[in-house]
Amino acid sequence: MLKELWELYWAFFQVGIMTFGGGYAMLPMLQRIVVNEKKWADEEEIMDYYAIGQITPGVIAVNTATFIGYKQKKIIGGIAATLGVVSPSIIIILILANIIDQFSDITIVQHAFNGIRIVVCALVAKAVINMIRKGVKDIFTLAICLISFVAVGIFRMSPIPLVVIFCFLGIFTKGAEGKK
């Protein structure tokens, strides 16, 4: 059991160390490790955990790691995965907190942060494209995707009511299709 817990911790440590820019940036790494290498979940499960992790309080990366760890080894697995995903951030923040004030005014450091932001944008764009490819399956799901994008991106609506509304709409419409 200790070996499996270490494996959960280490897998999510790797995800955590590459999660520059927040939870969205972790999706490609999460897919590679959790879906492709470890086979702890499939693409749909990852998207479900990610969606639930987004609407529950807390950090998306932590919530997603906790869900997957729990699926593997119940509470102790959730704890191991959660500790794994947050450990790199804690270590990096402690190191950076000691030196950032000394170097933040240096032009090259400011340029480095600008470059990191661009890479994070590319990672997020890749994750979004992958999620659209996996999630949009028909005209109904395309409509939900577009409506959600406009509501959140343009009208600054909270995603929480959208998730609740479209959850019930999906249950109702897909349930009605199944009864036909």
JSON list of C-alpha atoms in Angstrom, two decimals:
[
{"chain": "A", "resi": 1, "resn": "MET", "atom": "CA", "xyz": [0.00, 0.00, 0.00]},
{"chain": "A", "resi": 2, "resn": "LEU", "atom": "CA", "xyz": [2.86, 2.37, 0.80]},
{"chain": "A", "resi": 3, "resn": "LYS", "atom": "CA", "xyz": [4.23, 1.87, -2.72]},
{"chain": "A", "resi": 4, "resn": "GLU", "atom": "CA", "xyz": [0.87, 2.84, -4.29]},
{"chain": "A", "resi": 5, "resn": "LEU", "atom": "CA", "xyz": [0.62, 5.93, -2.05]},
{"chain": "A", "resi": 6, "resn": "TRP", "atom": "CA", "xyz": [4.16, 6.96, -3.00]},
{"chain": "A", "resi": 7, "resn": "GLU", "atom": "CA", "xyz": [3.23, 6.45, -6.66]},
{"chain": "A", "resi": 8, "resn": "LEU", "atom": "CA", "xyz": [0.19, 8.74, -6.24]},
{"chain": "A", "resi": 9, "resn": "TYR", "atom": "CA", "xyz": [2.29, 11.33, -4.41]},
{"chain": "A", "resi": 10, "resn": "TRP", "atom": "CA", "xyz": [5.09, 11.26, -6.99]},
{"chain": "A", "resi": 11, "resn": "ALA", "atom": "CA", "xyz": [2.75, 11.38, -10.00]},
{"chain": "A", "resi": 12, "resn": "PHE", "atom": "CA", "xyz": [0.97, 14.44, -8.63]},
{"chain": "A", "resi": 13, "resn": "PHE", "atom": "CA", "xyz": [4.24, 15.99, -7.51]},
{"chain": "A", "resi": 14, "resn": "GLN", "atom": "CA", "xyz": [5.26, 15.90, -11.18]},
{"chain": "A", "resi": 15, "resn": "VAL", "atom": "CA", "xyz": [1.94, 17.44, -12.19]},
{"chain": "A", "resi": 16, "resn": "GLY", "atom": "CA", "xyz": [2.33, 20.09, -9.48]},
{"chain": "A", "resi": 17, "resn": "ILE", "atom": "CA", "xyz": [5.84, 21.04, -10.47]},
{"chain": "A", "resi": 18, "resn": "MET", "atom": "CA", "xyz": [4.73, 21.68, -14.06]},
{"chain": "A", "resi": 19, "resn": "THR", "atom": "CA", "xyz": [1.60, 23.63, -13.17]},
{"chain": "A", "resi": 20, "resn": "PHE", "atom": "CA", "xyz": [2.84, 27.11, -13.90]},
{"chain": "A", "resi": 21, "resn": "GLY", "atom": "CA", "xyz": [-0.09, 29.44, -14.41]},
{"chain": "A", "resi": 22, "resn": "GLY", "atom": "CA", "xyz": [-2.71, 27.62, -12.38]},
{"chain": "A", "resi": 23, "resn": "GLY", "atom": "CA", "xyz": [-5.00, 24.66, -12.72]},
{"chain": "A", "resi": 24, "resn": "TYR", "atom": "CA", "xyz": [-5.69, 25.05, -16.43]},
{"chain": "A", "resi": 25, "resn": "ALA", "atom": "CA", "xyz": [-2.03, 24.66, -17.26]},
{"chain": "A", "resi": 26, "resn": "MET", "atom": "CA", "xyz": [-1.91, 21.27, -15.52]},
{"chain": "A", "resi": 27, "resn": "LEU", "atom": "CA", "xyz": [-4.38, 19.59, -17.85]},
{"chain": "A", "resi": 28, "resn": "PRO", "atom": "CA", "xyz": [-1.89, 18.40, -20.51]},
{"chain": "A", "resi": 29, "resn": "MET", "atom": "CA", "xyz": [0.42, 16.99, -17.84]},
{"chain": "A", "resi": 30, "resn": "LEU", "atom": "CA", "xyz": [-2.51, 15.42, -16.00]},
{"chain": "A", "resi": 31, "resn": "GLN", "atom": "CA", "xyz": [-3.70, 13.75, -19.19]},
{"chain": "A", "resi": 32, "resn": "ARG", "atom": "CA", "xyz": [-0.24, 12.39, -19.95]},
{"chain": "A", "resi": 33, "resn": "ILE", "atom": "CA", "xyz": [0.44, 10.98, -16.48]},
{"chain": "A", "resi": 34, "resn": "VAL", "atom": "CA", "xyz": [-3.00, 10.01, -15.18]},
{"chain": "A", "resi": 35, "resn": "VAL", "atom": "CA", "xyz": [-4.66, 8.90, -18.43]},
{"chain": "A", "resi": 36, "resn": "ASN", "atom": "CA", "xyz": [-1.86, 7.74, -20.72]},
{"chain": "A", "resi": 37, "resn": "GLU", "atom": "CA", "xyz": [0.83, 6.44, -18.35]},
{"chain": "A", "resi": 38, "resn": "LYS", "atom": "CA", "xyz": [-0.89, 5.32, -15.14]},
{"chain": "A", "resi": 39, "resn": "LYS", "atom": "CA", "xyz": [-4.36, 4.59, -16.61]},
{"chain": "A", "resi": 40, "resn": "TRP", "atom": "CA", "xyz": [-5.99, 5.80, -13.38]},
{"chain": "A", "resi": 41, "resn": "ALA", "atom": "CA", "xyz": [-8.76, 7.52, -15.34]},
{"chain": "A", "resi": 42, "resn": "ASP", "atom": "CA", "xyz": [-9.91, 7.99, -18.92]},
{"chain": "A", "resi": 43, "resn": "GLU", "atom": "CA", "xyz": [-10.36, 11.28, -20.80]},
{"chain": "A", "resi": 44, "resn": "GLU", "atom": "CA", "xyz": [-14.03, 11.64, -19.82]},
{"chain": "A", "resi": 45, "resn": "GLU", "atom": "CA", "xyz": [-13.33, 11.02, -16.14]},
{"chain": "A", "resi": 46, "resn": "ILE", "atom": "CA", "xyz": [-10.55, 13.61, -16.15]},
{"chain": "A", "resi": 47, "resn": "MET", "atom": "CA", "xyz": [-12.90, 16.16, -17.71]},
{"chain": "A", "resi": 48, "resn": "ASP", "atom": "CA", "xyz": [-15.57, 15.30, -15.13]},
{"chain": "A", "resi": 49, "resn": "TYR", "atom": "CA", "xyz": [-13.13, 15.62, -12.22]},
{"chain": "A", "resi": 50, "resn": "TYR", "atom": "CA", "xyz": [-11.80, 18.83, -13.69]},
{"chain": "A", "resi": 51, "resn": "ALA", "atom": "CA", "xyz": [-15.32, 20.28, -14.09]},
{"chain": "A", "resi": 52, "resn": "ILE", "atom": "CA", "xyz": [-16.30, 19.30, -10.55]},
{"chain": "A", "resi": 53, "resn": "GLY", "atom": "CA", "xyz": [-12.97, 20.62, -9.27]},
{"chain": "A", "resi": 54, "resn": "GLN", "atom": "CA", "xyz": [-13.71, 23.93, -10.92]},
{"chain": "A", "resi": 55, "resn": "ILE", "atom": "CA", "xyz": [-17.09, 24.44, -9.27]},
{"chain": "A", "resi": 56, "resn": "THR", "atom": "CA", "xyz": [-16.09, 23.26, -5.80]},
{"chain": "A", "resi": 57, "resn": "PRO", "atom": "CA", "xyz": [-14.30, 25.59, -3.38]},
{"chain": "A", "resi": 58, "resn": "GLY", "atom": "CA", "xyz": [-10.53, 25.48, -3.61]},
{"chain": "A", "resi": 59, "resn": "VAL", "atom": "CA", "xyz": [-7.85, 25.23, -6.22]},
{"chain": "A", "resi": 60, "resn": "ILE", "atom": "CA", "xyz": [-8.70, 23.21, -9.35]},
{"chain": "A", "resi": 61, "resn": "ALA", "atom": "CA", "xyz": [-5.40, 21.31, -9.32]},
{"chain": "A", "resi": 62, "resn": "VAL", "atom": "CA", "xyz": [-5.84, 20.31, -5.68]},
{"chain": "A", "resi": 63, "resn": "ASN", "atom": "CA", "xyz": [-9.47, 19.29, -6.12]},
{"chain": "A", "resi": 64, "resn": "THR", "atom": "CA", "xyz": [-8.70, 17.22, -9.21]},
{"chain": "A", "resi": 65, "resn": "ALA", "atom": "CA", "xyz": [-5.75, 15.50, -7.53]},
{"chain": "A", "resi": 66, "resn": "THR", "atom": "CA", "xyz": [-7.91, 14.75, -4.50]},
{"chain": "A", "resi": 67, "resn": "PHE", "atom": "CA", "xyz": [-10.65, 13.19, -6.64]},
{"chain": "A", "resi": 68, "resn": "ILE", "atom": "CA", "xyz": [-8.22, 10.96, -8.51]},
{"chain": "A", "resi": 69, "resn": "GLY", "atom": "CA", "xyz": [-6.30, 9.99, -5.37]},
{"chain": "A", "resi": 70, "resn": "TYR", "atom": "CA", "xyz": [-9.57, 9.14, -3.65]},
{"chain": "A", "resi": 71, "resn": "LYS", "atom": "CA", "xyz": [-10.63, 7.00, -6.60]},
{"chain": "A", "resi": 72, "resn": "GLN", "atom": "CA", "xyz": [-7.40, 5.01, -6.31]},
{"chain": "A", "resi": 73, "resn": "LYS", "atom": "CA", "xyz": [-6.94, 4.58, -2.55]},
{"chain": "A", "resi": 74, "resn": "LYS", "atom": "CA", "xyz": [-9.87, 6.29, -0.83]},
{"chain": "A", "resi": 75, "resn": "ILE", "atom": "CA", "xyz": [-9.10, 8.95, 1.82]},
{"chain": "A", "resi": 76, "resn": "ILE", "atom": "CA", "xyz": [-5.40, 8.15, 2.21]},
{"chain": "A", "resi": 77, "resn": "GLY", "atom": "CA", "xyz": [-5.00, 8.22, -1.59]},
{"chain": "A", "resi": 78, "resn": "GLY", "atom": "CA", "xyz": [-6.72, 11.60, -1.75]},
{"chain": "A", "resi": 79, "resn": "ILE", "atom": "CA", "xyz": [-4.35, 12.91, 0.90]},
{"chain": "A", "resi": 80, "resn": "ALA", "atom": "CA", "xyz": [-1.27, 11.51, -0.89]},
{"chain": "A", "resi": 81, "resn": "ALA", "atom": "CA", "xyz": [-2.28, 12.96, -4.26]},
{"chain": "A", "resi": 82, "resn": "THR", "atom": "CA", "xyz": [-3.17, 16.32, -2.70]},
{"chain": "A", "resi": 83, "resn": "LEU", "atom": "CA", "xyz": [0.14, 16.54, -0.85]},
{"chain": "A", "resi": 84, "resn": "GLY", "atom": "CA", "xyz": [1.92, 15.61, -4.07]},
{"chain": "A", "resi": 85, "resn": "VAL", "atom": "CA", "xyz": [0.32, 18.35, -6.13]},
{"chain": "A", "resi": 86, "resn": "VAL", "atom": "CA", "xyz": [0.87, 21.09, -3.52]},
{"chain": "A", "resi": 87, "resn": "SER", "atom": "CA", "xyz": [4.41, 20.16, -2.41]},
{"chain": "A", "resi": 88, "resn": "PRO", "atom": "CA", "xyz": [6.18, 21.73, -5.42]},
{"chain": "A", "resi": 89, "resn": "SER", "atom": "CA", "xyz": [4.30, 24.99, -4.96]},
{"chain": "A", "resi": 90, "resn": "ILE", "atom": "CA", "xyz": [5.17, 25.17, -1.29]},
{"chain": "A", "resi": 91, "resn": "ILE", "atom": "CA", "xyz": [8.84, 24.47, -1.99]},
{"chain": "A", "resi": 92, "resn": "ILE", "atom": "CA", "xyz": [9.04, 26.94, -4.88]},
{"chain": "A", "resi": 93, "resn": "ILE", "atom": "CA", "xyz": [7.16, 29.68, -2.99]},
{"chain": "A", "resi": 94, "resn": "LEU", "atom": "CA", "xyz": [9.45, 29.32, 0.02]},
{"chain": "A", "resi": 95, "resn": "ILE", "atom": "CA", "xyz": [12.52, 29.62, -2.20]},
{"chain": "A", "resi": 96, "resn": "LEU", "atom": "CA", "xyz": [11.15, 32.50, -4.27]},
{"chain": "A", "resi": 97, "resn": "ALA", "atom": "CA", "xyz": [9.89, 34.40, -1.25]},
{"chain": "A", "resi": 98, "resn": "ASN", "atom": "CA", "xyz": [13.45, 34.62, 0.00]},
{"chain": "A", "resi": 99, "resn": "ILE", "atom": "CA", "xyz": [14.92, 35.99, -3.23]},
{"chain": "A", "resi": 100, "resn": "ILE", "atom": "CA", "xyz": [12.16, 37.67, -5.29]},
{"chain": "A", "resi": 101, "resn": "ASP", "atom": "CA", "xyz": [12.43, 41.08, -3.67]},
{"chain": "A", "resi": 102, "resn": "GLN", "atom": "CA", "xyz": [16.11, 41.24, -4.47]},
{"chain": "A", "resi": 103, "resn": "PHE", "atom": "CA", "xyz": [15.66, 40.59, -8.21]},
{"chain": "A", "resi": 104, "resn": "SER", "atom": "CA", "xyz": [12.15, 41.77, -9.17]},
{"chain": "A", "resi": 105, "resn": "ASP", "atom": "CA", "xyz": [13.36, 45.14, -10.47]},
{"chain": "A", "resi": 106, "resn": "ILE", "atom": "CA", "xyz": [15.94, 43.63, -12.82]},
{"chain": "A", "resi": 107, "resn": "THR", "atom": "CA", "xyz": [14.84, 43.92, -16.45]},
{"chain": "A", "resi": 108, "resn": "ILE", "atom": "CA", "xyz": [15.88, 40.40, -17.45]},
{"chain": "A", "resi": 109, "resn": "VAL", "atom": "CA", "xyz": [13.79, 38.92, -14.62]},
{"chain": "A", "resi": 110, "resn": "GLN", "atom": "CA", "xyz": [10.75, 40.92, -15.79]},
{"chain": "A", "resi": 111, "resn": "HIS", "atom": "CA", "xyz": [11.32, 39.64, -19.35]},
{"chain": "A", "resi": 112, "resn": "ALA", "atom": "CA", "xyz": [11.60, 36.06, -18.06]},
{"chain": "A", "resi": 113, "resn": "PHE", "atom": "CA", "xyz": [8.22, 36.38, -16.34]},
{"chain": "A", "resi": 114, "resn": "ASN", "atom": "CA", "xyz": [6.72, 37.75, -19.55]},
{"chain": "A", "resi": 115, "resn": "GLY", "atom": "CA", "xyz": [8.05, 34.72, -21.44]},
{"chain": "A", "resi": 116, "resn": "ILE", "atom": "CA", "xyz": [6.64, 32.33, -18.85]},
{"chain": "A", "resi": 117, "resn": "ARG", "atom": "CA", "xyz": [3.20, 33.96, -19.20]},
{"chain": "A", "resi": 118, "resn": "ILE", "atom": "CA", "xyz": [3.22, 33.34, -22.96]},
{"chain": "A", "resi": 119, "resn": "VAL", "atom": "CA", "xyz": [4.11, 29.67, -22.51]},
{"chain": "A", "resi": 120, "resn": "VAL", "atom": "CA", "xyz": [1.31, 29.31, -19.96]},
{"chain": "A", "resi": 121, "resn": "CYS", "atom": "CA", "xyz": [-1.13, 30.85, -22.47]},
{"chain": "A", "resi": 122, "resn": "ALA", "atom": "CA", "xyz": [-0.08, 28.26, -25.04]},
{"chain": "A", "resi": 123, "resn": "LEU", "atom": "CA", "xyz": [-0.53, 25.42, -22.51]},
{"chain": "A", "resi": 124, "resn": "VAL", "atom": "CA", "xyz": [-3.99, 26.68, -21.59]},
{"chain": "A", "resi": 125, "resn": "ALA", "atom": "CA", "xyz": [-4.97, 27.02, -25.27]},
{"chain": "A", "resi": 126, "resn": "LYS", "atom": "CA", "xyz": [-3.83, 23.44, -25.95]},
{"chain": "A", "resi": 127, "resn": "ALA", "atom": "CA", "xyz": [-5.82, 22.15, -22.97]},
{"chain": "A", "resi": 128, "resn": "VAL", "atom": "CA", "xyz": [-8.93, 24.04, -24.10]},
{"chain": "A", "resi": 129, "resn": "ILE", "atom": "CA", "xyz": [-8.66, 22.70, -27.64]},
{"chain": "A", "resi": 130, "resn": "ASN", "atom": "CA", "xyz": [-8.28, 19.13, -26.31]},
{"chain": "A", "resi": 131, "resn": "MET", "atom": "CA", "xyz": [-11.28, 19.56, -24.01]},
{"chain": "A", "resi": 132, "resn": "ILE", "atom": "CA", "xyz": [-13.42, 20.92, -26.87]},
{"chain": "A", "resi": 133, "resn": "ARG", "atom": "CA", "xyz": [-12.43, 17.99, -29.10]},
{"chain": "A", "resi": 134, "resn": "LYS", "atom": "CA", "xyz": [-13.37, 15.50, -26.39]},
{"chain": "A", "resi": 135, "resn": "GLY", "atom": "CA", "xyz": [-16.45, 17.27, -25.01]},
{"chain": "A", "resi": 136, "resn": "VAL", "atom": "CA", "xyz": [-18.24, 18.65, -28.07]},
{"chain": "A", "resi": 137, "resn": "LYS", "atom": "CA", "xyz": [-19.92, 15.60, -29.57]},
{"chain": "A", "resi": 138, "resn": "ASP", "atom": "CA", "xyz": [-22.98, 17.03, -31.32]},
{"chain": "A", "resi": 139, "resn": "ILE", "atom": "CA", "xyz": [-24.90, 20.25, -31.98]},
{"chain": "A", "resi": 140, "resn": "PHE", "atom": "CA", "xyz": [-26.35, 20.21, -28.46]},
{"chain": "A", "resi": 141, "resn": "THR", "atom": "CA", "xyz": [-22.93, 20.12, -26.77]},
{"chain": "A", "resi": 142, "resn": "LEU", "atom": "CA", "xyz": [-21.58, 22.70, -29.24]},
{"chain": "A", "resi": 143, "resn": "ALA", "atom": "CA", "xyz": [-24.44, 25.04, -28.29]},
{"chain": "A", "resi": 144, "resn": "ILE", "atom": "CA", "xyz": [-23.68, 24.54, -24.59]},
{"chain": "A", "resi": 145, "resn": "CYS", "atom": "CA", "xyz": [-20.01, 25.27, -25.24]},
{"chain": "A", "resi": 146, "resn": "LEU", "atom": "CA", "xyz": [-20.74, 28.47, -27.18]},
{"chain": "A", "resi": 147, "resn": "ILE", "atom": "CA", "xyz": [-23.39, 29.73, -24.75]},
{"chain": "A", "resi": 148, "resn": "SER", "atom": "CA", "xyz": [-21.08, 29.08, -21.81]},
{"chain": "A", "resi": 149, "resn": "PHE", "atom": "CA", "xyz": [-18.17, 30.82, -23.52]},
{"chain": "A", "resi": 150, "resn": "VAL", "atom": "CA", "xyz": [-20.25, 33.92, -24.27]},
{"chain": "A", "resi": 151, "resn": "ALA", "atom": "CA", "xyz": [-21.84, 33.98, -20.81]},
{"chain": "A", "resi": 152, "resn": "VAL", "atom": "CA", "xyz": [-18.55, 33.65, -18.94]},
{"chain": "A", "resi": 153, "resn": "GLY", "atom": "CA", "xyz": [-16.15, 35.33, -21.37]},
{"chain": "A", "resi": 154, "resn": "ILE", "atom": "CA", "xyz": [-18.23, 38.29, -22.50]},
{"chain": "A", "resi": 155, "resn": "PHE", "atom": "CA", "xyz": [-20.91, 38.79, -19.86]},
{"chain": "A", "resi": 156, "resn": "ARG", "atom": "CA", "xyz": [-18.65, 37.75, -16.95]},
{"chain": "A", "resi": 157, "resn": "MET", "atom": "CA", "xyz": [-21.27, 35.36, -15.59]},
{"chain": "A", "resi": 158, "resn": "SER", "atom": "CA", "xyz": [-20.19, 32.96, -12.86]},
{"chain": "A", "resi": 159, "resn": "PRO", "atom": "CA", "xyz": [-19.70, 29.45, -14.25]},
{"chain": "A", "resi": 160, "resn": "ILE", "atom": "CA", "xyz": [-21.47, 27.86, -11.27]},
{"chain": "A", "resi": 161, "resn": "PRO", "atom": "CA", "xyz": [-25.08, 28.53, -12.37]},
{"chain": "A", "resi": 162, "resn": "LEU", "atom": "CA", "xyz": [-24.16, 27.48, -15.91]},
{"chain": "A", "resi": 163, "resn": "VAL", "atom": "CA", "xyz": [-22.81, 24.15, -14.69]},
{"chain": "A", "resi": 164, "resn": "VAL", "atom": "CA", "xyz": [-25.96, 23.55, -12.63]},
{"chain": "A", "resi": 165, "resn": "ILE", "atom": "CA", "xyz": [-28.33, 24.58, -15.45]},
{"chain": "A", "resi": 166, "resn": "PHE", "atom": "CA", "xyz": [-26.56, 22.57, -18.14]},
{"chain": "A", "resi": 167, "resn": "CYS", "atom": "CA", "xyz": [-26.16, 19.60, -15.82]},
{"chain": "A", "resi": 168, "resn": "PHE", "atom": "CA", "xyz": [-29.92, 19.36, -15.41]},
{"chain": "A", "resi": 169, "resn": "LEU", "atom": "CA", "xyz": [-30.53, 20.20, -19.06]},
{"chain": "A", "resi": 170, "resn": "GLY", "atom": "CA", "xyz": [-28.17, 17.38, -20.07]},
{"chain": "A", "resi": 171, "resn": "ILE", "atom": "CA", "xyz": [-29.90, 14.95, -17.73]},
{"chain": "A", "resi": 172, "resn": "PHE", "atom": "CA", "xyz": [-33.32, 15.98, -19.00]},
{"chain": "A", "resi": 173, "resn": "THR", "atom": "CA", "xyz": [-32.54, 15.99, -22.73]},
{"chain": "A", "resi": 174, "resn": "LYS", "atom": "CA", "xyz": [-30.29, 12.93, -22.80]},
{"chain": "A", "resi": 175, "resn": "GLY", "atom": "CA", "xyz": [-32.69, 11.10, -20.47]},
{"chain": "A", "resi": 176, "resn": "ALA", "atom": "CA", "xyz": [-35.59, 11.95, -22.77]},
{"chain": "A", "resi": 177, "resn": "GLU", "atom": "CA", "xyz": [-33.59, 10.64, -25.78]},
{"chain": "A", "resi": 178, "resn": "GLY", "atom": "CA", "xyz": [-32.96, 7.37, -23.94]},
{"chain": "A", "resi": 179, "resn": "LYS", "atom": "CA", "xyz": [-36.70, 6.86, -23.34]},
{"chain": "A", "resi": 180, "resn": "LYS", "atom": "CA", "xyz": [-37.57, 7.20, -27.01]}
]
